[in-house]
Amino acid sequence: MHIHSLYIYPVKSLAGIQVDSFDMDDFGPAGDRRWMIVDEERRFVTQRSYPQLARIQARFSEGHVEVDIPGEGVFRLQSTEETFPVLVWRDWVKARLGESDANDALSRFCGQAFRFVYMADETFRRVDADRVGEYRRVGFADGFPFLITNLASLEELNGRLEQPVTMRRFRPNIVVEGAEPWAEDDWRELQIGERQFRLVKPCSRCIMTTVDPDRGLKDPSAQPLRTLSGYRRTGEGVIFGMNAIHDQPGSIRVGDPVSIIKTENS
């Protein structure tokens, strides 16, 4: 097995970036989901309610994150000194407000008053303590630093769909090639390149998998969630992929070997 592809998401729920390699810090992939969008009540905003966010491209430039907002232009995200608590799922965490120009452009594009916020190094949001006993941190990702998926599982799913979908619908960080479909259900520890990963929770999927990542529209012609519901529903939800944490900072790249250290039954 080896790494097929890698993705980073500089801003939660905006388009991701496919990369050849990434470094890893305490948060997970360096720069991954350190930015987020919030509404006037300081609650997180995603493609679940605003699928058009998929059309906003994000990129790294000279150590900063830039966003290309359709019809508005390109804006460099820069945080101010103003801080306040924001909500991501059940966690209220301290964030820094982004500068106004990007916020105004985002609000015009979405037709709602939205703001970019940044998680600075001094903010500590803990990974789910029910799944990870150590005091580990995560950025604005849903709950864990990494999502690992299996290319063969996507291919098996696409064999059941009238309209095939790409892995971008599932927003992974690491895509593994060379395993059997759904083998990832049983993985508990992996060696990826020189780093080790623990797979701590199956990833339950939501309506975001029905959003066309190119058009930013919910796509009635592709039904990955409905199809998965027919044979991948467990007590954890409708499952595709595994959430993971890493052992320590380092780097990984496309093509790195992937080996199984531990499975559920070993």
PDB file of C-alpha atoms in Angstrom:
ATOM      1  CA  MET A   1       0.000   0.000   0.000  1.00  0.00           C
ATOM      2  CA  HIS A   2       1.072   3.585  -0.526  1.00  0.00           C
ATOM      3  CA  ILE A   3      -0.212   7.150  -0.388  1.00  0.00           C
ATOM      4  CA  HIS A   4      -2.255   7.873  -3.505  1.00  0.00           C
ATOM      5  CA  SER A   5      -3.016  11.545  -2.774  1.00  0.00           C
ATOM      6  CA  LEU A   6      -2.920  14.208  -0.078  1.00  0.00           C
ATOM      7  CA  TYR A   7      -5.179  17.192   0.631  1.00  0.00           C
ATOM      8  CA  ILE A   8      -5.093  20.261   2.865  1.00  0.00           C
ATOM      9  CA  TYR A   9      -8.033  22.563   3.656  1.00  0.00           C
ATOM     10  CA  PRO A  10      -6.710  26.002   4.712  1.00  0.00           C
ATOM     11  CA  VAL A  11     -10.244  27.261   5.486  1.00  0.00           C
ATOM     12  CA  LYS A  12     -12.868  24.938   6.912  1.00  0.00           C
ATOM     13  CA  SER A  13     -15.528  24.083   4.292  1.00  0.00           C
ATOM     14  CA  LEU A  14     -13.857  25.917   1.402  1.00  0.00           C
ATOM     15  CA  ALA A  15     -12.253  24.062  -1.509  1.00  0.00           C
ATOM     16  CA  GLY A  16      -9.277  21.916  -0.565  1.00  0.00           C
ATOM     17  CA  ILE A  17      -5.817  21.806  -2.124  1.00  0.00           C
ATOM     18  CA  GLN A  18      -4.315  18.611  -3.529  1.00  0.00           C
ATOM     19  CA  VAL A  19      -0.613  18.558  -2.667  1.00  0.00           C
ATOM     20  CA  ASP A  20       2.395  16.307  -3.240  1.00  0.00           C
ATOM     21  CA  SER A  21       3.442  16.431   0.413  1.00  0.00           C
ATOM     22  CA  PHE A  22       2.719  18.189   3.674  1.00  0.00           C
ATOM     23  CA  ASP A  23       4.406  18.851   6.982  1.00  0.00           C
ATOM     24  CA  MET A  24       2.668  18.011  10.230  1.00  0.00           C
ATOM     25  CA  ASP A  25       2.639  20.066  13.422  1.00  0.00           C
ATOM     26  CA  ASP A  26       0.753  19.709  16.716  1.00  0.00           C
ATOM     27  CA  PHE A  27      -2.541  20.565  15.011  1.00  0.00           C
ATOM     28  CA  GLY A  28      -2.196  17.994  12.186  1.00  0.00           C
ATOM     29  CA  PRO A  29      -1.313  18.897   8.573  1.00  0.00           C
ATOM     30  CA  ALA A  30       0.424  22.273   8.856  1.00  0.00           C
ATOM     31  CA  GLY A  31      -2.042  25.032   7.996  1.00  0.00           C
ATOM     32  CA  ASP A  32      -5.046  22.728   7.813  1.00  0.00           C
ATOM     33  CA  ARG A  33      -8.326  24.329   8.923  1.00  0.00           C
ATOM     34  CA  ARG A  34      -6.764  27.026  11.041  1.00  0.00           C
ATOM     35  CA  TRP A  35      -9.260  29.418   9.393  1.00  0.00           C
ATOM     36  CA  MET A  36     -13.035  29.104   9.617  1.00  0.00           C
ATOM     37  CA  ILE A  37     -16.171  31.066   8.711  1.00  0.00           C
ATOM     38  CA  VAL A  38     -18.686  32.143  11.364  1.00  0.00           C
ATOM     39  CA  ASP A  39     -22.065  33.858  11.267  1.00  0.00           C
ATOM     40  CA  GLU A  40     -23.301  36.797  13.342  1.00  0.00           C
ATOM     41  CA  GLU A  41     -23.845  34.455  16.305  1.00  0.00           C
ATOM     42  CA  ARG A  42     -20.235  33.308  16.017  1.00  0.00           C
ATOM     43  CA  ARG A  43     -21.265  29.806  15.004  1.00  0.00           C
ATOM     44  CA  PHE A  44     -19.362  27.882  12.354  1.00  0.00           C
ATOM     45  CA  VAL A  45     -20.648  27.908   8.775  1.00  0.00           C
ATOM     46  CA  THR A  46     -20.199  25.018   6.312  1.00  0.00           C
ATOM     47  CA  GLN A  47     -21.286  23.673   2.943  1.00  0.00           C
ATOM     48  CA  ARG A  48     -24.069  21.798   4.697  1.00  0.00           C
ATOM     49  CA  SER A  49     -26.097  25.006   4.597  1.00  0.00           C
ATOM     50  CA  TYR A  50     -24.098  27.016   2.056  1.00  0.00           C
ATOM     51  CA  PRO A  51     -22.889  24.652  -0.695  1.00  0.00           C
ATOM     52  CA  GLN A  52     -21.611  27.623  -2.736  1.00  0.00           C
ATOM     53  CA  LEU A  53     -18.635  27.772  -0.354  1.00  0.00           C
ATOM     54  CA  ALA A  54     -17.151  24.925  -2.412  1.00  0.00           C
ATOM     55  CA  ARG A  55     -16.560  27.451  -5.205  1.00  0.00           C
ATOM     56  CA  ILE A  56     -14.205  29.579  -3.097  1.00  0.00           C
ATOM     57  CA  GLN A  57     -10.637  28.500  -3.780  1.00  0.00           C
ATOM     58  CA  ALA A  58      -8.018  28.731  -1.040  1.00  0.00           C
ATOM     59  CA  ARG A  59      -4.247  28.621  -1.456  1.00  0.00           C
ATOM     60  CA  PHE A  60      -1.029  29.268   0.405  1.00  0.00           C
ATOM     61  CA  SER A  61       1.076  32.205  -0.754  1.00  0.00           C
ATOM     62  CA  GLU A  62       4.248  33.431   0.953  1.00  0.00           C
ATOM     63  CA  GLY A  63       3.219  31.915   4.259  1.00  0.00           C
ATOM     64  CA  HIS A  64      -0.321  33.306   4.123  1.00  0.00           C
ATOM     65  CA  VAL A  65      -3.706  31.936   3.073  1.00  0.00           C
ATOM     66  CA  GLU A  66      -5.417  33.590   0.115  1.00  0.00           C
ATOM     67  CA  VAL A  67      -9.025  33.052  -0.956  1.00  0.00           C
ATOM     68  CA  ASP A  68     -10.408  33.578  -4.456  1.00  0.00           C
ATOM     69  CA  ILE A  69     -14.071  34.539  -4.054  1.00  0.00           C
ATOM     70  CA  PRO A  70     -16.033  34.351  -7.340  1.00  0.00           C
ATOM     71  CA  GLY A  71     -17.033  37.805  -8.545  1.00  0.00           C
ATOM     72  CA  GLU A  72     -15.125  39.514  -5.736  1.00  0.00           C
ATOM     73  CA  GLY A  73     -11.426  38.826  -6.267  1.00  0.00           C
ATOM     74  CA  VAL A  74      -8.485  37.425  -4.330  1.00  0.00           C
ATOM     75  CA  PHE A  75      -8.013  38.324  -0.665  1.00  0.00           C
ATOM     76  CA  ARG A  76      -5.158  37.551   1.706  1.00  0.00           C
ATOM     77  CA  LEU A  77      -6.502  36.401   5.062  1.00  0.00           C
ATOM     78  CA  GLN A  78      -4.916  38.275   7.928  1.00  0.00           C
ATOM     79  CA  SER A  79      -6.031  38.162  11.529  1.00  0.00           C
ATOM     80  CA  THR A  80      -6.534  41.179  13.749  1.00  0.00           C
ATOM     81  CA  GLU A  81      -5.831  41.410  17.468  1.00  0.00           C
ATOM     82  CA  GLU A  82      -9.555  41.198  18.225  1.00  0.00           C
ATOM     83  CA  THR A  83     -10.472  37.863  19.814  1.00  0.00           C
ATOM     84  CA  PHE A  84     -13.766  36.296  20.820  1.00  0.00           C
ATOM     85  CA  PRO A  85     -15.204  32.799  21.385  1.00  0.00           C
ATOM     86  CA  VAL A  86     -16.566  30.922  18.351  1.00  0.00           C
ATOM     87  CA  LEU A  87     -18.527  27.676  18.179  1.00  0.00           C
ATOM     88  CA  VAL A  88     -17.413  24.655  16.164  1.00  0.00           C
ATOM     89  CA  TRP A  89     -19.755  21.758  16.877  1.00  0.00           C
ATOM     90  CA  ARG A  90     -19.922  21.600  20.690  1.00  0.00           C
ATOM     91  CA  ASP A  91     -16.693  23.481  21.348  1.00  0.00           C
ATOM     92  CA  TRP A  92     -16.473  27.174  22.135  1.00  0.00           C
ATOM     93  CA  VAL A  93     -12.891  28.240  21.415  1.00  0.00           C
ATOM     94  CA  LYS A  94     -11.068  31.558  21.229  1.00  0.00           C
ATOM     95  CA  ALA A  95     -10.399  32.857  17.719  1.00  0.00           C
ATOM     96  CA  ARG A  96      -9.004  36.004  16.130  1.00  0.00           C
ATOM     97  CA  LEU A  97     -11.165  38.032  13.767  1.00  0.00           C
ATOM     98  CA  GLY A  98     -10.045  38.344  10.149  1.00  0.00           C
ATOM     99  CA  GLU A  99      -9.663  41.729   8.475  1.00  0.00           C
ATOM    100  CA  SER A 100     -12.763  43.400   7.076  1.00  0.00           C
ATOM    101  CA  ASP A 101     -12.166  43.403   3.292  1.00  0.00           C
ATOM    102  CA  ALA A 102     -12.285  39.621   2.989  1.00  0.00           C
ATOM    103  CA  ASN A 103     -15.242  39.464   5.390  1.00  0.00           C
ATOM    104  CA  ASP A 104     -17.206  41.974   3.328  1.00  0.00           C
ATOM    105  CA  ALA A 105     -16.504  40.125   0.075  1.00  0.00           C
ATOM    106  CA  LEU A 106     -17.488  36.787   1.623  1.00  0.00           C
ATOM    107  CA  SER A 107     -20.720  38.288   2.954  1.00  0.00           C
ATOM    108  CA  ARG A 108     -21.650  39.669  -0.462  1.00  0.00           C
ATOM    109  CA  PHE A 109     -20.939  36.341  -2.136  1.00  0.00           C
ATOM    110  CA  CYS A 110     -23.054  34.369   0.357  1.00  0.00           C
ATOM    111  CA  GLY A 111     -25.772  36.968   0.919  1.00  0.00           C
ATOM    112  CA  GLN A 112     -25.231  36.715   4.672  1.00  0.00           C
ATOM    113  CA  ALA A 113     -23.068  38.527   7.214  1.00  0.00           C
ATOM    114  CA  PHE A 114     -20.123  36.147   7.631  1.00  0.00           C
ATOM    115  CA  ARG A 115     -16.603  36.561   8.978  1.00  0.00           C
ATOM    116  CA  PHE A 116     -13.313  34.710   8.701  1.00  0.00           C
ATOM    117  CA  VAL A 117     -11.726  33.745  12.014  1.00  0.00           C
ATOM    118  CA  TYR A 118      -8.306  32.288  12.810  1.00  0.00           C
ATOM    119  CA  MET A 119      -7.176  29.793  15.446  1.00  0.00           C
ATOM    120  CA  ALA A 120      -3.877  31.080  16.809  1.00  0.00           C
ATOM    121  CA  ASP A 121      -1.204  28.897  18.380  1.00  0.00           C
ATOM    122  CA  GLU A 122      -2.247  29.879  21.892  1.00  0.00           C
ATOM    123  CA  THR A 123      -5.735  28.410  21.424  1.00  0.00           C
ATOM    124  CA  PHE A 124      -6.085  24.778  22.463  1.00  0.00           C
ATOM    125  CA  ARG A 125      -9.080  22.785  21.238  1.00  0.00           C
ATOM    126  CA  ARG A 126      -8.937  19.240  22.485  1.00  0.00           C
ATOM    127  CA  VAL A 127      -9.508  16.152  20.358  1.00  0.00           C
ATOM    128  CA  ASP A 128     -12.498  14.100  21.566  1.00  0.00           C
ATOM    129  CA  ALA A 129     -11.436  12.817  24.999  1.00  0.00           C
ATOM    130  CA  ASP A 130     -13.781   9.825  24.676  1.00  0.00           C
ATOM    131  CA  ARG A 131     -11.640   8.591  21.767  1.00  0.00           C
ATOM    132  CA  VAL A 132      -8.161   9.847  22.664  1.00  0.00           C
ATOM    133  CA  GLY A 133      -6.926   9.727  26.237  1.00  0.00           C
ATOM    134  CA  GLU A 134      -3.937  11.992  25.666  1.00  0.00           C
ATOM    135  CA  TYR A 135      -4.337  15.736  25.782  1.00  0.00           C
ATOM    136  CA  ARG A 136      -4.146  16.266  21.992  1.00  0.00           C
ATOM    137  CA  ARG A 137      -5.199  19.308  19.996  1.00  0.00           C
ATOM    138  CA  VAL A 138      -7.003  19.928  16.724  1.00  0.00           C
ATOM    139  CA  GLY A 139      -7.783  23.020  14.670  1.00  0.00           C
ATOM    140  CA  PHE A 140     -11.240  23.761  13.243  1.00  0.00           C
ATOM    141  CA  ALA A 141     -11.576  20.274  11.673  1.00  0.00           C
ATOM    142  CA  ASP A 142     -14.772  18.500  12.707  1.00  0.00           C
ATOM    143  CA  GLY A 143     -13.071  16.542  15.464  1.00  0.00           C
ATOM    144  CA  PHE A 144      -9.713  15.000  14.570  1.00  0.00           C
ATOM    145  CA  PRO A 145      -6.526  16.135  12.800  1.00  0.00           C
ATOM    146  CA  PHE A 146      -6.665  13.602   9.936  1.00  0.00           C
ATOM    147  CA  LEU A 147      -9.180  11.799   7.769  1.00  0.00           C
ATOM    148  CA  ILE A 148      -7.781   8.717   6.021  1.00  0.00           C
ATOM    149  CA  THR A 149      -9.693   7.115   3.146  1.00  0.00           C
ATOM    150  CA  ASN A 150      -9.175   4.100   0.883  1.00  0.00           C
ATOM    151  CA  LEU A 151      -9.251   4.530  -2.893  1.00  0.00           C
ATOM    152  CA  ALA A 152     -10.622   0.996  -3.381  1.00  0.00           C
ATOM    153  CA  SER A 153     -13.628   1.841  -1.182  1.00  0.00           C
ATOM    154  CA  LEU A 154     -14.476   4.785  -3.428  1.00  0.00           C
ATOM    155  CA  GLU A 155     -14.187   2.558  -6.482  1.00  0.00           C
ATOM    156  CA  GLU A 156     -16.497  -0.005  -4.886  1.00  0.00           C
ATOM    157  CA  LEU A 157     -19.028   2.714  -4.074  1.00  0.00           C
ATOM    158  CA  ASN A 158     -18.824   4.120  -7.602  1.00  0.00           C
ATOM    159  CA  GLY A 159     -19.691   0.676  -8.918  1.00  0.00           C
ATOM    160  CA  ARG A 160     -23.062   1.090  -7.218  1.00  0.00           C
ATOM    161  CA  LEU A 161     -23.729   4.679  -8.396  1.00  0.00           C
ATOM    162  CA  GLU A 162     -25.303   5.782 -11.659  1.00  0.00           C
ATOM    163  CA  GLN A 163     -23.121   8.889 -11.524  1.00  0.00           C
ATOM    164  CA  PRO A 164     -19.594   8.238 -10.130  1.00  0.00           C
ATOM    165  CA  VAL A 165     -18.132  10.747  -7.673  1.00  0.00           C
ATOM    166  CA  THR A 166     -14.569  11.768  -6.876  1.00  0.00           C
ATOM    167  CA  MET A 167     -12.803  11.472  -3.547  1.00  0.00           C
ATOM    168  CA  ARG A 168     -13.070  15.252  -3.172  1.00  0.00           C
ATOM    169  CA  ARG A 169     -16.670  14.736  -1.974  1.00  0.00           C
ATOM    170  CA  PHE A 170     -15.303  13.077   1.161  1.00  0.00           C
ATOM    171  CA  ARG A 171     -12.630  15.699   1.965  1.00  0.00           C
ATOM    172  CA  PRO A 172      -9.822  13.386   3.154  1.00  0.00           C
ATOM    173  CA  ASN A 173      -6.304  14.366   4.107  1.00  0.00           C
ATOM    174  CA  ILE A 174      -4.681  11.043   3.179  1.00  0.00           C
ATOM    175  CA  VAL A 175      -5.877   8.652   0.471  1.00  0.00           C
ATOM    176  CA  VAL A 176      -4.407   5.145   0.538  1.00  0.00           C
ATOM    177  CA  GLU A 177      -4.088   2.937  -2.549  1.00  0.00           C
ATOM    178  CA  GLY A 178      -3.450  -0.812  -2.673  1.00  0.00           C
ATOM    179  CA  ALA A 179      -5.894  -2.090  -0.043  1.00  0.00           C
ATOM    180  CA  GLU A 180      -9.103  -4.088  -0.412  1.00  0.00           C
ATOM    181  CA  PRO A 181     -12.386  -2.153  -0.315  1.00  0.00           C
ATOM    182  CA  TRP A 182     -13.412  -1.250   3.238  1.00  0.00           C
ATOM    183  CA  ALA A 183     -10.232  -2.757   4.739  1.00  0.00           C
ATOM    184  CA  GLU A 184      -9.791   0.536   6.573  1.00  0.00           C
ATOM    185  CA  ASP A 185     -12.662  -0.379   8.903  1.00  0.00           C
ATOM    186  CA  ASP A 186     -10.291  -2.704  10.758  1.00  0.00           C
ATOM    187  CA  TRP A 187      -7.133  -0.571  10.737  1.00  0.00           C
ATOM    188  CA  ARG A 188      -6.099   0.767  14.125  1.00  0.00           C
ATOM    189  CA  GLU A 189      -2.448   1.772  13.625  1.00  0.00           C
ATOM    190  CA  LEU A 190      -0.601   2.548  10.392  1.00  0.00           C
ATOM    191  CA  GLN A 191       2.978   3.333   9.473  1.00  0.00           C
ATOM    192  CA  ILE A 192       2.916   5.987   6.740  1.00  0.00           C
ATOM    193  CA  GLY A 193       6.381   6.892   5.539  1.00  0.00           C
ATOM    194  CA  GLU A 194       8.335   7.485   8.753  1.00  0.00           C
ATOM    195  CA  ARG A 195       5.338   8.446  10.868  1.00  0.00           C
ATOM    196  CA  GLN A 196       2.764   6.402  12.758  1.00  0.00           C
ATOM    197  CA  PHE A 197      -0.980   7.107  12.875  1.00  0.00           C
ATOM    198  CA  ARG A 198      -3.731   5.815  15.140  1.00  0.00           C
ATOM    199  CA  LEU A 199      -7.164   5.439  13.593  1.00  0.00           C
ATOM    200  CA  VAL A 200      -9.467   6.353  16.449  1.00  0.00           C
ATOM    201  CA  LYS A 201     -12.979   6.771  15.035  1.00  0.00           C
ATOM    202  CA  PRO A 202     -14.928   5.795  11.913  1.00  0.00           C
ATOM    203  CA  CYS A 203     -16.032   8.887  10.001  1.00  0.00           C
ATOM    204  CA  SER A 204     -19.805   9.256   9.736  1.00  0.00           C
ATOM    205  CA  ARG A 205     -20.847  11.085   6.595  1.00  0.00           C
ATOM    206  CA  CYS A 206     -23.345  13.887   6.100  1.00  0.00           C
ATOM    207  CA  ILE A 207     -25.132  15.836   3.390  1.00  0.00           C
ATOM    208  CA  MET A 208     -21.858  17.522   2.341  1.00  0.00           C
ATOM    209  CA  THR A 209     -21.105  14.421   0.262  1.00  0.00           C
ATOM    210  CA  THR A 210     -23.986  15.458  -2.028  1.00  0.00           C
ATOM    211  CA  VAL A 211     -22.359  18.826  -2.864  1.00  0.00           C
ATOM    212  CA  ASP A 212     -20.716  19.002  -6.295  1.00  0.00           C
ATOM    213  CA  PRO A 213     -17.245  20.378  -5.422  1.00  0.00           C
ATOM    214  CA  ASP A 214     -16.900  22.092  -8.810  1.00  0.00           C
ATOM    215  CA  ARG A 215     -20.292  23.789  -9.069  1.00  0.00           C
ATOM    216  CA  GLY A 216     -20.988  24.403  -5.375  1.00  0.00           C
ATOM    217  CA  LEU A 217     -24.481  22.946  -5.710  1.00  0.00           C
ATOM    218  CA  LYS A 218     -26.224  20.015  -4.091  1.00  0.00           C
ATOM    219  CA  ASP A 219     -26.212  17.396  -6.829  1.00  0.00           C
ATOM    220  CA  PRO A 220     -29.401  15.305  -7.098  1.00  0.00           C
ATOM    221  CA  SER A 221     -27.883  13.129  -9.839  1.00  0.00           C
ATOM    222  CA  ALA A 222     -25.210  11.685  -7.529  1.00  0.00           C
ATOM    223  CA  GLN A 223     -26.356   9.940  -4.382  1.00  0.00           C
ATOM    224  CA  PRO A 224     -23.305   8.725  -2.484  1.00  0.00           C
ATOM    225  CA  LEU A 225     -24.921   9.255   0.913  1.00  0.00           C
ATOM    226  CA  ARG A 226     -28.158   7.498   0.043  1.00  0.00           C
ATOM    227  CA  THR A 227     -26.266   4.569  -1.480  1.00  0.00           C
ATOM    228  CA  LEU A 228     -23.857   4.297   1.452  1.00  0.00           C
ATOM    229  CA  SER A 229     -26.820   4.325   3.824  1.00  0.00           C
ATOM    230  CA  GLY A 230     -27.981   1.063   2.294  1.00  0.00           C
ATOM    231  CA  TYR A 231     -24.907  -0.936   3.319  1.00  0.00           C
ATOM    232  CA  ARG A 232     -22.519   1.180   5.371  1.00  0.00           C
ATOM    233  CA  ARG A 233     -24.753   2.236   8.275  1.00  0.00           C
ATOM    234  CA  THR A 234     -23.460   1.333  11.736  1.00  0.00           C
ATOM    235  CA  GLY A 235     -23.987   2.548  15.275  1.00  0.00           C
ATOM    236  CA  GLU A 236     -21.485   5.298  14.441  1.00  0.00           C
ATOM    237  CA  GLY A 237     -23.525   6.512  11.439  1.00  0.00           C
ATOM    238  CA  VAL A 238     -23.022   6.092   7.688  1.00  0.00           C
ATOM    239  CA  ILE A 239     -19.312   5.350   7.451  1.00  0.00           C
ATOM    240  CA  PHE A 240     -16.688   6.283   4.877  1.00  0.00           C
ATOM    241  CA  GLY A 241     -13.094   6.715   6.045  1.00  0.00           C
ATOM    242  CA  MET A 242     -11.351   6.782   9.408  1.00  0.00           C
ATOM    243  CA  ASN A 243     -10.410   9.705  11.660  1.00  0.00           C
ATOM    244  CA  ALA A 244      -6.838   9.588  12.899  1.00  0.00           C
ATOM    245  CA  ILE A 245      -4.140  11.226  14.993  1.00  0.00           C
ATOM    246  CA  HIS A 246      -0.376  11.211  14.342  1.00  0.00           C
ATOM    247  CA  ASP A 247       2.439  10.219  16.658  1.00  0.00           C
ATOM    248  CA  GLN A 248       4.591  13.329  16.249  1.00  0.00           C
ATOM    249  CA  PRO A 249       5.443  16.160  13.836  1.00  0.00           C
ATOM    250  CA  GLY A 250       7.128  15.244  10.561  1.00  0.00           C
ATOM    251  CA  SER A 251       6.193  15.062   6.905  1.00  0.00           C
ATOM    252  CA  ILE A 252       4.631  12.643   4.438  1.00  0.00           C
ATOM    253  CA  ARG A 253       4.403  12.650   0.647  1.00  0.00           C
ATOM    254  CA  VAL A 254       2.541  10.988  -2.192  1.00  0.00           C
ATOM    255  CA  GLY A 255       4.030   7.558  -2.874  1.00  0.00           C
ATOM    256  CA  ASP A 256       5.150   6.933   0.706  1.00  0.00           C
ATOM    257  CA  PRO A 257       4.621   3.300   1.754  1.00  0.00           C
ATOM    258  CA  VAL A 258       1.719   2.491   4.054  1.00  0.00           C
ATOM    259  CA  SER A 259       1.823  -0.587   6.280  1.00  0.00           C
ATOM    260  CA  ILE A 260      -0.542  -1.941   8.914  1.00  0.00           C
ATOM    261  CA  ILE A 261       0.842  -2.072  12.441  1.00  0.00           C
ATOM    262  CA  LYS A 262      -2.336  -3.063  14.243  1.00  0.00           C
ATOM    263  CA  THR A 263      -5.885  -4.077  13.311  1.00  0.00           C
ATOM    264  CA  GLU A 264      -8.991  -4.346  15.439  1.00  0.00           C
ATOM    265  CA  ASN A 265      -8.367  -8.021  16.089  1.00  0.00           C
ATOM    266  CA  SER A 266      -4.578  -8.020  16.419  1.00  0.00           C
TER     267      SER A 266
END
